[in-house]
Short mmCIF file of C-alpha atoms in Angstrom, two decimals:
data_model
loop_
_atom_site.label_atom_id
_atom_site.label_comp_id
_atom_site.label_asym_id
_atom_site.label_seq_id
_atom_site.Cartn_x
_atom_site.Cartn_y
_atom_site.Cartn_z
CA UNK T 1 93.75 97.81 96.66
CA UNK T 2 97.51 97.38 96.73
CA UNK T 3 99.96 100.11 95.84
CA UNK T 4 103.73 99.55 95.71
CA UNK T 5 106.41 101.90 94.48
CA UNK T 6 110.16 102.37 94.32
CA UNK T 7 112.66 104.95 93.16
CA UNK T 8 116.00 103.42 92.16
CA UNK T 9 119.29 104.99 91.17
CA UNK T 10 119.59 107.84 93.68
CA UNK T 11 119.89 108.22 97.42
CA UNK T 12 116.91 109.71 99.27
CA UNK T 13 118.67 113.03 99.88
CA UNK T 14 119.34 113.43 96.13
CA UNK T 15 115.66 113.05 95.22
CA UNK T 16 113.68 116.29 95.19
CA UNK T 17 111.00 116.34 97.92
CA UNK T 18 108.31 116.77 95.26
CA UNK T 19 109.42 113.49 93.61
CA UNK T 20 109.50 111.35 96.77
CA UNK T 21 106.73 109.03 97.87
CA UNK T 22 104.34 110.14 100.61
CA UNK T 23 101.47 108.32 102.30
CA UNK T 24 98.47 109.23 104.40
CA UNK T 25 95.08 110.78 103.69
CA UNK T 26 92.04 110.02 101.59
CA UNK T 27 93.80 108.55 98.55
CA UNK T 28 96.19 106.55 100.68
CA UNK T 29 95.91 105.41 104.32
CA UNK T 30 92.67 106.90 105.60
CA UNK T 31 92.66 107.99 109.23
CA UNK T 32 96.01 109.75 108.91
CA UNK T 33 96.59 113.30 107.75
CA UNK T 34 97.64 114.11 104.20
CA UNK T 35 101.20 112.81 103.64
CA UNK T 36 101.70 112.30 107.41
CA UNK T 37 103.00 108.71 107.30
CA UNK T 38 106.67 107.80 107.04
CA UNK T 39 110.03 109.19 108.06
CA UNK T 40 110.05 112.63 109.67
CA UNK T 41 112.60 115.37 110.23
CA UNK T 42 113.59 116.99 113.53
CA UNK T 43 110.46 119.20 113.38
CA UNK T 44 108.28 116.07 113.07
CA UNK T 45 107.43 116.96 109.44
CA UNK T 46 107.19 114.14 106.84
CA UNK T 47 110.22 113.97 104.53
CA UNK T 48 109.00 111.34 102.06
CA UNK T 49 110.93 108.32 100.90
CA UNK T 50 112.22 106.13 98.09
CA UNK T 51 109.71 103.31 98.43
CA UNK T 52 106.07 102.84 99.31
CA UNK T 53 103.77 100.03 100.39
CA UNK T 54 100.00 100.55 100.81
CA UNK T 55 97.09 98.16 101.23
CA UNK T 56 93.38 98.80 101.53
CA UNK T 57 90.42 96.58 102.28
CA UNK T 58 86.84 97.81 102.29
CA UNK T 59 83.36 96.37 102.18
CA UNK T 60 80.64 98.26 100.31
CA UNK T 61 77.04 97.95 101.43
CA UNK T 62 74.46 99.75 99.28
CA UNK T 63 70.89 100.58 100.30
CA UNK T 64 69.23 102.25 97.31
CA UNK T 65 70.93 105.62 96.81
CA UNK T 66 72.93 105.33 100.05
CA UNK T 67 75.86 103.21 101.09
CA UNK T 68 78.08 102.38 104.04
CA UNK T 69 81.75 101.49 103.64
CA UNK T 70 83.79 100.11 106.56
CA UNK T 71 87.50 100.11 105.73
CA UNK T 72 90.95 99.07 106.95
CA UNK T 73 94.02 100.65 105.33
CA UNK T 74 97.73 100.07 105.94
CA UNK T 75 100.92 101.53 104.58
CA UNK T 76 104.30 103.10 105.13
CA UNK T 77 107.10 104.96 103.38
CA UNK T 78 110.72 103.80 103.47
CA UNK T 79 114.06 105.46 102.75
CA UNK T 80 115.36 102.22 101.18
CA UNK T 81 114.93 101.52 97.47
CA UNK T 82 112.59 98.59 98.20
CA UNK T 83 109.70 98.56 100.69
CA UNK T 84 110.46 96.52 103.83
CA UNK T 85 106.79 95.96 104.80
CA UNK T 86 107.66 96.75 108.43
CA UNK T 87 106.18 99.26 110.86
CA UNK T 88 103.02 99.55 108.78
CA UNK T 89 100.62 102.27 109.92
CA UNK T 90 97.00 101.10 110.12
CA UNK T 91 93.88 103.21 109.79
CA UNK T 92 90.28 102.07 110.13
CA UNK T 93 86.97 103.81 109.80
CA UNK T 94 83.61 104.14 108.19
CA UNK T 95 82.44 105.92 105.08
CA UNK T 96 79.02 106.91 103.85
CA UNK T 97 78.04 107.31 100.22
CA UNK T 98 75.19 109.02 98.43
CA UNK T 99 75.03 107.72 94.87
CA UNK T 100 74.07 110.28 92.22
CA UNK T 101 73.94 110.05 88.43
CA UNK T 102 77.16 112.06 88.38
CA UNK T 103 79.01 109.82 90.83
CA UNK T 104 79.03 109.05 94.54
CA UNK T 105 79.27 111.81 97.10
CA UNK T 106 81.36 110.43 99.89
CA UNK T 107 82.49 111.13 103.41
CA UNK T 108 85.08 108.88 105.06
CA UNK T 109 86.10 109.25 108.68
CA UNK T 110 88.96 107.17 110.03
CA UNK T 111 91.27 106.83 112.97
CA UNK T 112 94.90 105.72 113.13
CA UNK T 113 95.22 102.39 114.93
CA UNK T 114 98.94 102.81 115.70
CA UNK T 115 99.68 106.54 115.44
CA UNK T 116 103.08 108.21 115.48
CA UNK T 117 103.84 111.14 117.75
CA UNK T 118 101.84 114.14 116.54
CA UNK T 119 99.13 112.22 114.64
CA UNK T 120 95.51 113.22 115.20
CA UNK T 121 93.15 110.72 116.84
CA UNK T 122 90.49 111.07 114.12
CA UNK T 123 90.82 112.35 110.57
CA UNK T 124 88.13 113.15 108.02
CA UNK T 125 89.92 111.78 105.01
CA UNK T 126 87.64 112.15 102.03
CA UNK T 127 84.82 114.51 101.28
CA UNK T 128 82.92 115.07 98.06
CA UNK T 129 83.09 113.40 94.69
CA UNK T 130 86.30 114.92 93.30
CA UNK T 131 88.26 111.72 93.87
CA UNK T 132 86.62 109.69 91.08
CA UNK T 133 87.12 112.54 88.60
CA UNK T 134 90.78 112.99 89.45
CA UNK T 135 91.42 109.25 89.44
CA UNK T 136 89.77 108.90 86.01
CA UNK T 137 92.04 111.65 84.70
CA UNK T 138 95.01 109.80 86.19
CA UNK T 139 93.97 106.49 84.58
CA UNK T 140 93.75 108.21 81.20
CA UNK T 141 97.30 109.51 81.60
CA UNK T 142 96.23 113.11 82.12
CA UNK T 143 97.73 113.21 85.62
CA UNK T 144 100.63 111.36 87.23
CA UNK T 145 99.33 108.91 89.86
CA UNK T 146 101.07 110.73 92.75
CA UNK T 147 99.65 114.01 91.45
CA UNK T 148 96.15 112.52 91.43
CA UNK T 149 96.43 111.47 95.07
CA UNK T 150 97.81 114.86 96.09
CA UNK T 151 95.13 116.66 94.09
CA UNK T 152 92.34 114.75 95.82
CA UNK T 153 93.78 115.64 99.21
CA UNK T 154 94.22 119.30 98.24
CA UNK T 155 90.64 119.48 96.98
CA UNK T 156 89.43 117.92 100.22
CA UNK T 157 91.37 120.53 102.23
CA UNK T 158 89.91 123.36 100.11
CA UNK T 159 86.36 122.09 100.58
CA UNK T 160 86.92 121.91 104.34
CA UNK T 161 88.38 125.43 104.40
CA UNK T 162 85.43 126.82 102.42
CA UNK T 163 82.96 125.08 104.73
CA UNK T 164 84.78 126.45 107.80
CA UNK T 165 84.82 129.98 106.32
CA UNK T 166 81.07 129.89 105.70
CA UNK T 167 80.33 128.64 109.23
#
């Protein structure tokens, strides 16, 4: 998978934070936290950017109703209008799948290979089967692509919070 993006016509500080590109998490560079890749402010919080470059490579091995998915993801956010393809952040890990009639139930666990200050050593980046549903809605034009990625990450966070509350 390759994902490239650019916002032209305005400087980064004139683009609303909700309209900027962000990277990191299950729908992006697995192994990093949700929207944790890219330029950061003085508090070490991500500020987003004007351009995006992401790459993902995975191998899918299926054994009946189960599967294993090793992956390597890379990406970064830039304040320039065009991606520079420099200082890419790499994440690698392993996912497991249980294939149902409804869709795969998945769990991906990754680690950043070249973390920034403040990044976790291991991140559970995708849980459940919400991702295919949200991505299908995005492909049909029901959701903006950035919204789909953010929605998947928010759903993953909610599932984790519910599981932690029940424990």
